[in-house]
Amino acid sequence: MTDRVGFIGLGIMGRGMTRNLLNAGHAVTVWNRTAARMEEFVAAGATAAASPAALAAVCEVVILCVSDTPDVEQVLLGEQGVIHGIRPGSLVIDMSTISPQATRDLAARLAAQGVAMLDAPVSGGSEGAARGTLSIMVGGSEADFARALPLFQAMGKTITRVGEQGAGQLVKLVNQILVVVNMLAVSEALLFAQAGGLDLPKTIQAVAGGAAGSWMLSNRGTQAIVRDFRPGFTIDLQQKDVRLVLEAADQMGLPLLATGMVYQLYRSLQQQGLGHEGNHALIKALEHLALRQVGAAPDA
Ligand code: NAP
């Protein structure tokens, strides 16, 4: 019998992921803190639960994709949390990006109740979640990974078991170093192109297919030059991940110069009230230093 699936957290990412589970034919029960966000999924065939505990009581696999470490702890262990409804033999899959150490602690807490856990953070942005093309980095046992694989295949394209519990989150932090330092390079390069009087779309077109090409350049760089700073991933959530990277590096005694710089630049943008904008608004911090602006809005 196939597992009944519960999905908690219908945010930017969770919405697309849940939609793809439904499209693949899975029976899905949903719970979201802001209840109105469940309505469109009930209309699409999902069942709404009254709480995380109530959801866990009717599902063998519970997936969550919420914001930060305390939010995962709240959803799993809080008053109405998953732990109060879930039965032994069930599987929790955390697809949020949170602390690797907290992940190992939560896994131990669930194991004491006979419940298995995978950490399975994702990359690929809101586009990847909507299209079912996410990269999924999984930590946990081989057997639990095999059990979850059909669900991962409904949501993602590159699905890799990278090690035991917590390893998925550590690989996600590797991913985040690459994302933010790349966005810093994209920002600096576009500012340089603007100052040099270049045609920005043509410049991106010329370099995107070569050695300097990247997802951030093609997707977020292209948005930045038309000053579209709507979030695929907000600065506030990005900064949460940069903080997780720096905390882990601190525990390892590792200096991370470029990531540390990005952390300070995002902090300055948060202080300007821009935390709700997309992570590619990093370019605004450099614009501020250079007293120049990149590109123009389409209707400007
Ligand atoms: P989002 O749009 O802000 O959604 C967050 C979701 O978590 C919402 O459903 C929210 O409920 C719920 N939530 C937050 N705190 C909660 C709490 N204490 N209790 C219960 N529910 C809570 O964020 P997102 O962009 O989907 O990101 C979700 C996770 O995916 C994060 O860990 C993020 O780092 C990761 N991620 C995001 C992206 C991206 O490009 N967006 C890419 C890769 C990974 P409400 O609806 O009630 O607010």
PDB file of C-alpha atoms in Angstrom, residues 50-294:
ATOM      1  CA  ALA A  50      -6.861  20.981  11.715  1.00  0.00           C
ATOM      2  CA  SER A  51      -3.302  20.834  13.122  1.00  0.00           C
ATOM      3  CA  PRO A  52       0.104  19.199  12.494  1.00  0.00           C
ATOM      4  CA  ALA A  53      -0.843  16.522  15.066  1.00  0.00           C
ATOM      5  CA  ALA A  54      -4.143  15.805  13.297  1.00  0.00           C
ATOM      6  CA  LEU A  55      -2.337  15.585   9.959  1.00  0.00           C
ATOM      7  CA  ALA A  56       0.270  13.182  11.354  1.00  0.00           C
ATOM      8  CA  ALA A  57      -2.472  10.950  12.768  1.00  0.00           C
ATOM      9  CA  VAL A  58      -3.783  10.155   9.259  1.00  0.00           C
ATOM     10  CA  CYS A  59      -0.507  10.013   7.277  1.00  0.00           C
ATOM     11  CA  GLU A  60       2.424   7.588   7.138  1.00  0.00           C
ATOM     12  CA  VAL A  61       4.757  10.180   5.622  1.00  0.00           C
ATOM     13  CA  VAL A  62       4.813  13.776   6.877  1.00  0.00           C
ATOM     14  CA  ILE A  63       6.662  16.328   4.726  1.00  0.00           C
ATOM     15  CA  LEU A  64       7.363  19.841   5.938  1.00  0.00           C
ATOM     16  CA  CYS A  65       8.756  22.929   4.261  1.00  0.00           C
ATOM     17  CA  VAL A  66       8.634  25.858   6.701  1.00  0.00           C
ATOM     18  CA  SER A  67      11.006  28.755   7.310  1.00  0.00           C
ATOM     19  CA  ASP A  68      13.692  28.304   9.977  1.00  0.00           C
ATOM     20  CA  THR A  69      14.938  25.949  12.704  1.00  0.00           C
ATOM     21  CA  PRO A  70      12.542  27.214  15.444  1.00  0.00           C
ATOM     22  CA  ASP A  71       9.620  26.833  13.020  1.00  0.00           C
ATOM     23  CA  VAL A  72      10.457  23.196  12.289  1.00  0.00           C
ATOM     24  CA  GLU A  73      10.805  22.605  16.046  1.00  0.00           C
ATOM     25  CA  GLN A  74       7.426  24.253  16.610  1.00  0.00           C
ATOM     26  CA  VAL A  75       5.675  22.220  13.905  1.00  0.00           C
ATOM     27  CA  LEU A  76       7.209  18.938  15.055  1.00  0.00           C
ATOM     28  CA  LEU A  77       7.358  19.329  18.842  1.00  0.00           C
ATOM     29  CA  GLY A  78       4.977  22.226  19.689  1.00  0.00           C
ATOM     30  CA  GLU A  79       1.662  21.957  21.516  1.00  0.00           C
ATOM     31  CA  GLN A  80      -0.254  20.766  18.417  1.00  0.00           C
ATOM     32  CA  GLY A  81       2.895  19.343  16.871  1.00  0.00           C
ATOM     33  CA  VAL A  82       3.411  16.315  14.645  1.00  0.00           C
ATOM     34  CA  ILE A  83       4.921  14.325  17.519  1.00  0.00           C
ATOM     35  CA  HIS A  84       1.526  14.290  19.299  1.00  0.00           C
ATOM     36  CA  GLY A  85      -0.225  12.516  16.409  1.00  0.00           C
ATOM     37  CA  ILE A  86       2.359  10.472  14.573  1.00  0.00           C
ATOM     38  CA  ARG A  87       2.456   6.662  14.826  1.00  0.00           C
ATOM     39  CA  PRO A  88       5.542   4.419  15.066  1.00  0.00           C
ATOM     40  CA  GLY A  89       6.783   3.295  11.661  1.00  0.00           C
ATOM     41  CA  SER A  90       6.017   6.673  10.075  1.00  0.00           C
ATOM     42  CA  LEU A  91       8.529   8.872   8.263  1.00  0.00           C
ATOM     43  CA  VAL A  92       9.107  12.622   8.655  1.00  0.00           C
ATOM     44  CA  ILE A  93      10.802  14.409   5.739  1.00  0.00           C
ATOM     45  CA  ASP A  94      12.006  17.925   6.476  1.00  0.00           C
ATOM     46  CA  MET A  95      12.499  19.851   3.228  1.00  0.00           C
ATOM     47  CA  SER A  96      13.099  23.214   4.939  1.00  0.00           C
ATOM     48  CA  THR A  97      16.640  24.589   5.207  1.00  0.00           C
ATOM     49  CA  ILE A  98      17.617  24.479   8.875  1.00  0.00           C
ATOM     50  CA  SER A  99      20.562  23.814  11.201  1.00  0.00           C
ATOM     51  CA  PRO A 100      22.328  20.449  10.607  1.00  0.00           C
ATOM     52  CA  GLN A 101      22.851  20.009  14.368  1.00  0.00           C
ATOM     53  CA  ALA A 102      19.202  20.750  15.206  1.00  0.00           C
ATOM     54  CA  THR A 103      18.259  18.239  12.498  1.00  0.00           C
ATOM     55  CA  ARG A 104      20.250  15.490  14.221  1.00  0.00           C
ATOM     56  CA  ASP A 105      18.638  16.397  17.571  1.00  0.00           C
ATOM     57  CA  LEU A 106      15.116  16.299  16.070  1.00  0.00           C
ATOM     58  CA  ALA A 107      15.850  12.973  14.377  1.00  0.00           C
ATOM     59  CA  ALA A 108      16.902  11.486  17.723  1.00  0.00           C
ATOM     60  CA  ARG A 109      13.748  12.818  19.369  1.00  0.00           C
ATOM     61  CA  LEU A 110      11.541  11.223  16.675  1.00  0.00           C
ATOM     62  CA  ALA A 111      13.536   7.965  16.724  1.00  0.00           C
ATOM     63  CA  ALA A 112      12.685   7.629  20.429  1.00  0.00           C
ATOM     64  CA  GLN A 113       9.052   7.330  19.279  1.00  0.00           C
ATOM     65  CA  GLY A 114       9.844   4.851  16.524  1.00  0.00           C
ATOM     66  CA  VAL A 115       9.600   7.511  13.802  1.00  0.00           C
ATOM     67  CA  ALA A 116      12.244   7.832  11.056  1.00  0.00           C
ATOM     68  CA  MET A 117      13.459  11.148   9.639  1.00  0.00           C
ATOM     69  CA  LEU A 118      15.126  12.357   6.451  1.00  0.00           C
ATOM     70  CA  ASP A 119      16.488  15.868   5.965  1.00  0.00           C
ATOM     71  CA  ALA A 120      15.848  16.752   2.335  1.00  0.00           C
ATOM     72  CA  PRO A 121      16.444  20.458   1.678  1.00  0.00           C
ATOM     73  CA  VAL A 122      16.028  21.661  -1.870  1.00  0.00           C
ATOM     74  CA  SER A 123      17.497  24.022  -4.430  1.00  0.00           C
ATOM     75  CA  GLY A 124      16.029  25.370  -7.659  1.00  0.00           C
ATOM     76  CA  GLY A 125      13.933  28.283  -6.456  1.00  0.00           C
ATOM     77  CA  SER A 126      10.224  28.879  -6.748  1.00  0.00           C
ATOM     78  CA  GLU A 127      10.513  27.954 -10.463  1.00  0.00           C
ATOM     79  CA  GLY A 128      11.978  24.545  -9.630  1.00  0.00           C
ATOM     80  CA  ALA A 129       9.263  23.916  -7.035  1.00  0.00           C
ATOM     81  CA  ALA A 130       6.513  24.799  -9.518  1.00  0.00           C
ATOM     82  CA  ARG A 131       7.994  22.759 -12.391  1.00  0.00           C
ATOM     83  CA  GLY A 132       8.976  19.731 -10.296  1.00  0.00           C
ATOM     84  CA  THR A 133      12.642  20.141 -11.208  1.00  0.00           C
ATOM     85  CA  LEU A 134      14.146  20.747  -7.763  1.00  0.00           C
ATOM     86  CA  SER A 135      17.531  19.449  -6.674  1.00  0.00           C
ATOM     87  CA  ILE A 136      16.945  17.496  -3.461  1.00  0.00           C
ATOM     88  CA  MET A 137      19.843  16.743  -1.074  1.00  0.00           C
ATOM     89  CA  VAL A 138      18.938  13.921   1.263  1.00  0.00           C
ATOM     90  CA  GLY A 139      20.406  12.840   4.602  1.00  0.00           C
ATOM     91  CA  GLY A 140      19.247   9.613   6.271  1.00  0.00           C
ATOM     92  CA  SER A 141      19.215   5.845   5.909  1.00  0.00           C
ATOM     93  CA  GLU A 142      19.194   3.993   2.559  1.00  0.00           C
ATOM     94  CA  ALA A 143      15.877   2.330   3.462  1.00  0.00           C
ATOM     95  CA  ASP A 144      14.120   5.599   4.322  1.00  0.00           C
ATOM     96  CA  PHE A 145      15.510   7.176   1.159  1.00  0.00           C
ATOM     97  CA  ALA A 146      14.102   4.305  -0.938  1.00  0.00           C
ATOM     98  CA  ARG A 147      10.709   4.719   0.749  1.00  0.00           C
ATOM     99  CA  ALA A 148      10.636   8.447  -0.009  1.00  0.00           C
ATOM    100  CA  LEU A 149      12.038   8.260  -3.552  1.00  0.00           C
ATOM    101  CA  PRO A 150       8.682   8.209  -5.430  1.00  0.00           C
ATOM    102  CA  LEU A 151       7.671  11.364  -3.539  1.00  0.00           C
ATOM    103  CA  PHE A 152      10.989  13.060  -4.296  1.00  0.00           C
ATOM    104  CA  GLN A 153      10.588  12.110  -7.966  1.00  0.00           C
ATOM    105  CA  ALA A 154       7.264  13.960  -8.079  1.00  0.00           C
ATOM    106  CA  MET A 155       8.943  17.131  -6.777  1.00  0.00           C
ATOM    107  CA  GLY A 156      12.467  17.083  -8.149  1.00  0.00           C
ATOM    108  CA  LYS A 157      14.833  16.078 -10.900  1.00  0.00           C
ATOM    109  CA  THR A 158      18.249  15.714  -9.249  1.00  0.00           C
ATOM    110  CA  ILE A 159      17.771  13.584  -6.160  1.00  0.00           C
ATOM    111  CA  THR A 160      20.901  12.636  -4.241  1.00  0.00           C
ATOM    112  CA  ARG A 161      21.345  10.782  -0.975  1.00  0.00           C
ATOM    113  CA  VAL A 162      24.458  12.505   0.376  1.00  0.00           C
ATOM    114  CA  GLY A 163      24.929  10.743   3.725  1.00  0.00           C
ATOM    115  CA  GLU A 164      23.339  10.157   7.106  1.00  0.00           C
ATOM    116  CA  GLN A 165      20.936  12.475   8.960  1.00  0.00           C
ATOM    117  CA  GLY A 166      22.139  16.112   8.876  1.00  0.00           C
ATOM    118  CA  ALA A 167      24.256  15.607   5.745  1.00  0.00           C
ATOM    119  CA  GLY A 168      21.450  16.889   3.494  1.00  0.00           C
ATOM    120  CA  GLN A 169      21.417  20.176   5.416  1.00  0.00           C
ATOM    121  CA  LEU A 170      25.224  20.470   5.277  1.00  0.00           C
ATOM    122  CA  VAL A 171      25.190  19.998   1.482  1.00  0.00           C
ATOM    123  CA  LYS A 172      22.435  22.616   1.257  1.00  0.00           C
ATOM    124  CA  LEU A 173      24.737  25.038   3.083  1.00  0.00           C
ATOM    125  CA  VAL A 174      27.458  24.265   0.513  1.00  0.00           C
ATOM    126  CA  ASN A 175      24.815  25.138  -2.089  1.00  0.00           C
ATOM    127  CA  GLN A 176      24.096  28.433  -0.343  1.00  0.00           C
ATOM    128  CA  ILE A 177      27.760  29.481  -0.278  1.00  0.00           C
ATOM    129  CA  LEU A 178      27.777  28.934  -4.050  1.00  0.00           C
ATOM    130  CA  VAL A 179      24.495  30.845  -4.531  1.00  0.00           C
ATOM    131  CA  VAL A 180      25.320  33.983  -2.557  1.00  0.00           C
ATOM    132  CA  VAL A 181      28.948  34.336  -3.608  1.00  0.00           C
ATOM    133  CA  ASN A 182      27.788  33.826  -7.189  1.00  0.00           C
ATOM    134  CA  MET A 183      25.145  36.547  -6.720  1.00  0.00           C
ATOM    135  CA  LEU A 184      27.869  38.846  -5.401  1.00  0.00           C
ATOM    136  CA  ALA A 185      29.878  38.174  -8.585  1.00  0.00           C
ATOM    137  CA  VAL A 186      26.794  38.711 -10.767  1.00  0.00           C
ATOM    138  CA  SER A 187      26.056  42.015  -8.987  1.00  0.00           C
ATOM    139  CA  GLU A 188      29.612  43.297  -9.296  1.00  0.00           C
ATOM    140  CA  ALA A 189      29.816  42.274 -12.962  1.00  0.00           C
ATOM    141  CA  LEU A 190      26.516  43.925 -13.901  1.00  0.00           C
ATOM    142  CA  LEU A 191      27.459  47.142 -12.113  1.00  0.00           C
ATOM    143  CA  PHE A 192      30.750  47.117 -14.029  1.00  0.00           C
ATOM    144  CA  ALA A 193      28.865  46.526 -17.303  1.00  0.00           C
ATOM    145  CA  GLN A 194      26.525  49.422 -16.539  1.00  0.00           C
ATOM    146  CA  ALA A 195      29.412  51.760 -15.715  1.00  0.00           C
ATOM    147  CA  GLY A 196      31.085  50.730 -18.985  1.00  0.00           C
ATOM    148  CA  GLY A 197      27.984  51.775 -20.930  1.00  0.00           C
ATOM    149  CA  LEU A 198      27.201  48.254 -22.177  1.00  0.00           C
ATOM    150  CA  ASP A 199      23.834  46.921 -23.325  1.00  0.00           C
ATOM    151  CA  LEU A 200      22.979  44.753 -20.297  1.00  0.00           C
ATOM    152  CA  PRO A 201      20.689  42.110 -21.902  1.00  0.00           C
ATOM    153  CA  LYS A 202      23.250  41.648 -24.705  1.00  0.00           C
ATOM    154  CA  THR A 203      26.068  41.369 -22.173  1.00  0.00           C
ATOM    155  CA  ILE A 204      24.241  38.624 -20.268  1.00  0.00           C
ATOM    156  CA  GLN A 205      23.413  36.862 -23.541  1.00  0.00           C
ATOM    157  CA  ALA A 206      27.072  36.991 -24.572  1.00  0.00           C
ATOM    158  CA  VAL A 207      28.486  35.458 -21.394  1.00  0.00           C
ATOM    159  CA  ALA A 208      25.693  33.189 -20.110  1.00  0.00           C
ATOM    160  CA  GLY A 209      26.603  30.246 -22.350  1.00  0.00           C
ATOM    161  CA  GLY A 210      30.317  30.342 -21.537  1.00  0.00           C
ATOM    162  CA  ALA A 211      32.441  29.497 -18.518  1.00  0.00           C
ATOM    163  CA  ALA A 212      30.925  32.378 -16.518  1.00  0.00           C
ATOM    164  CA  GLY A 213      27.324  31.271 -17.016  1.00  0.00           C
ATOM    165  CA  SER A 214      25.201  30.341 -13.999  1.00  0.00           C
ATOM    166  CA  TRP A 215      21.594  29.885 -12.888  1.00  0.00           C
ATOM    167  CA  MET A 216      21.824  33.059 -10.789  1.00  0.00           C
ATOM    168  CA  LEU A 217      23.092  35.097 -13.757  1.00  0.00           C
ATOM    169  CA  SER A 218      20.500  33.781 -16.223  1.00  0.00           C
ATOM    170  CA  ASN A 219      17.517  33.970 -13.856  1.00  0.00           C
ATOM    171  CA  ARG A 220      18.216  36.583 -11.200  1.00  0.00           C
ATOM    172  CA  GLY A 221      20.683  38.731 -13.171  1.00  0.00           C
ATOM    173  CA  THR A 222      18.068  39.037 -15.917  1.00  0.00           C
ATOM    174  CA  GLN A 223      15.499  40.136 -13.334  1.00  0.00           C
ATOM    175  CA  ALA A 224      17.910  42.634 -11.720  1.00  0.00           C
ATOM    176  CA  ILE A 225      18.595  44.543 -14.931  1.00  0.00           C
ATOM    177  CA  VAL A 226      14.885  45.298 -15.350  1.00  0.00           C
ATOM    178  CA  ARG A 227      14.722  46.131 -11.627  1.00  0.00           C
ATOM    179  CA  ASP A 228      12.296  43.316 -10.887  1.00  0.00           C
ATOM    180  CA  PHE A 229      13.129  42.503  -7.286  1.00  0.00           C
ATOM    181  CA  ARG A 230      10.090  40.351  -6.554  1.00  0.00           C
ATOM    182  CA  PRO A 231      11.231  37.382  -4.491  1.00  0.00           C
ATOM    183  CA  GLY A 232      11.765  33.857  -5.634  1.00  0.00           C
ATOM    184  CA  PHE A 233      13.676  33.681  -2.367  1.00  0.00           C
ATOM    185  CA  THR A 234      13.502  36.593   0.077  1.00  0.00           C
ATOM    186  CA  ILE A 235      16.552  38.344   1.507  1.00  0.00           C
ATOM    187  CA  ASP A 236      15.293  37.503   5.019  1.00  0.00           C
ATOM    188  CA  LEU A 237      15.265  33.751   4.271  1.00  0.00           C
ATOM    189  CA  GLN A 238      18.541  33.953   2.339  1.00  0.00           C
ATOM    190  CA  GLN A 239      20.164  35.712   5.286  1.00  0.00           C
ATOM    191  CA  LYS A 240      18.885  32.910   7.546  1.00  0.00           C
ATOM    192  CA  ASP A 241      20.822  30.427   5.381  1.00  0.00           C
ATOM    193  CA  VAL A 242      23.962  32.595   5.323  1.00  0.00           C
ATOM    194  CA  ARG A 243      23.726  32.720   9.117  1.00  0.00           C
ATOM    195  CA  LEU A 244      23.470  28.893   9.232  1.00  0.00           C
ATOM    196  CA  VAL A 245      26.580  28.668   7.015  1.00  0.00           C
ATOM    197  CA  LEU A 246      28.577  31.054   9.216  1.00  0.00           C
ATOM    198  CA  GLU A 247      27.490  29.268  12.418  1.00  0.00           C
ATOM    199  CA  ALA A 248      28.557  25.894  11.013  1.00  0.00           C
ATOM    200  CA  ALA A 249      31.857  27.361   9.737  1.00  0.00           C
ATOM    201  CA  ASP A 250      32.460  28.891  13.164  1.00  0.00           C
ATOM    202  CA  GLN A 251      32.061  25.441  14.747  1.00  0.00           C
ATOM    203  CA  MET A 252      34.572  24.079  12.200  1.00  0.00           C
ATOM    204  CA  GLY A 253      37.022  26.961  12.812  1.00  0.00           C
ATOM    205  CA  LEU A 254      36.814  27.888   9.125  1.00  0.00           C
ATOM    206  CA  PRO A 255      37.159  31.454   7.793  1.00  0.00           C
ATOM    207  CA  LEU A 256      34.657  32.254   5.027  1.00  0.00           C
ATOM    208  CA  LEU A 257      35.592  35.676   3.694  1.00  0.00           C
ATOM    209  CA  ALA A 258      33.210  36.127   0.767  1.00  0.00           C
ATOM    210  CA  THR A 259      30.205  34.592   2.553  1.00  0.00           C
ATOM    211  CA  GLY A 260      30.913  36.850   5.548  1.00  0.00           C
ATOM    212  CA  MET A 261      30.899  39.884   3.277  1.00  0.00           C
ATOM    213  CA  VAL A 262      27.555  38.904   1.761  1.00  0.00           C
ATOM    214  CA  TYR A 263      26.132  38.521   5.275  1.00  0.00           C
ATOM    215  CA  GLN A 264      27.065  42.154   6.056  1.00  0.00           C
ATOM    216  CA  LEU A 265      25.673  43.429   2.741  1.00  0.00           C
ATOM    217  CA  TYR A 266      22.340  41.640   3.306  1.00  0.00           C
ATOM    218  CA  ARG A 267      22.272  43.050   6.848  1.00  0.00           C
ATOM    219  CA  SER A 268      22.529  46.582   5.434  1.00  0.00           C
ATOM    220  CA  LEU A 269      19.628  45.860   3.047  1.00  0.00           C
ATOM    221  CA  GLN A 270      17.532  44.484   5.915  1.00  0.00           C
ATOM    222  CA  GLN A 271      18.254  47.697   7.829  1.00  0.00           C
ATOM    223  CA  GLN A 272      16.883  49.622   4.830  1.00  0.00           C
ATOM    224  CA  GLY A 273      13.657  47.628   5.086  1.00  0.00           C
ATOM    225  CA  LEU A 274      14.347  45.473   2.000  1.00  0.00           C
ATOM    226  CA  GLY A 275      14.276  42.039   3.666  1.00  0.00           C
ATOM    227  CA  HIS A 276      11.104  41.075   1.774  1.00  0.00           C
ATOM    228  CA  GLU A 277      12.757  41.585  -1.639  1.00  0.00           C
ATOM    229  CA  GLY A 278      14.421  38.816  -3.639  1.00  0.00           C
ATOM    230  CA  ASN A 279      17.986  37.698  -2.837  1.00  0.00           C
ATOM    231  CA  HIS A 280      19.164  39.257  -6.112  1.00  0.00           C
ATOM    232  CA  ALA A 281      18.484  42.684  -4.558  1.00  0.00           C
ATOM    233  CA  LEU A 282      22.023  42.153  -3.205  1.00  0.00           C
ATOM    234  CA  ILE A 283      22.955  44.351  -6.167  1.00  0.00           C
ATOM    235  CA  LYS A 284      21.307  47.297  -4.376  1.00  0.00           C
ATOM    236  CA  ALA A 285      23.948  47.157  -1.639  1.00  0.00           C
ATOM    237  CA  LEU A 286      26.703  47.546  -4.253  1.00  0.00           C
ATOM    238  CA  GLU A 287      24.728  50.263  -6.046  1.00  0.00           C
ATOM    239  CA  HIS A 288      24.618  52.147  -2.777  1.00  0.00           C
ATOM    240  CA  LEU A 289      28.409  51.988  -2.467  1.00  0.00           C
ATOM    241  CA  ALA A 290      28.930  52.999  -6.109  1.00  0.00           C
ATOM    242  CA  LEU A 291      26.215  55.687  -6.233  1.00  0.00           C
ATOM    243  CA  ARG A 292      25.055  54.109  -9.495  1.00  0.00           C
ATOM    244  CA  GLN A 293      22.018  52.093 -10.508  1.00  0.00           C
ATOM    245  CA  VAL A 294      21.922  49.070 -12.790  1.00  0.00           C
TER     246      VAL A 294
END
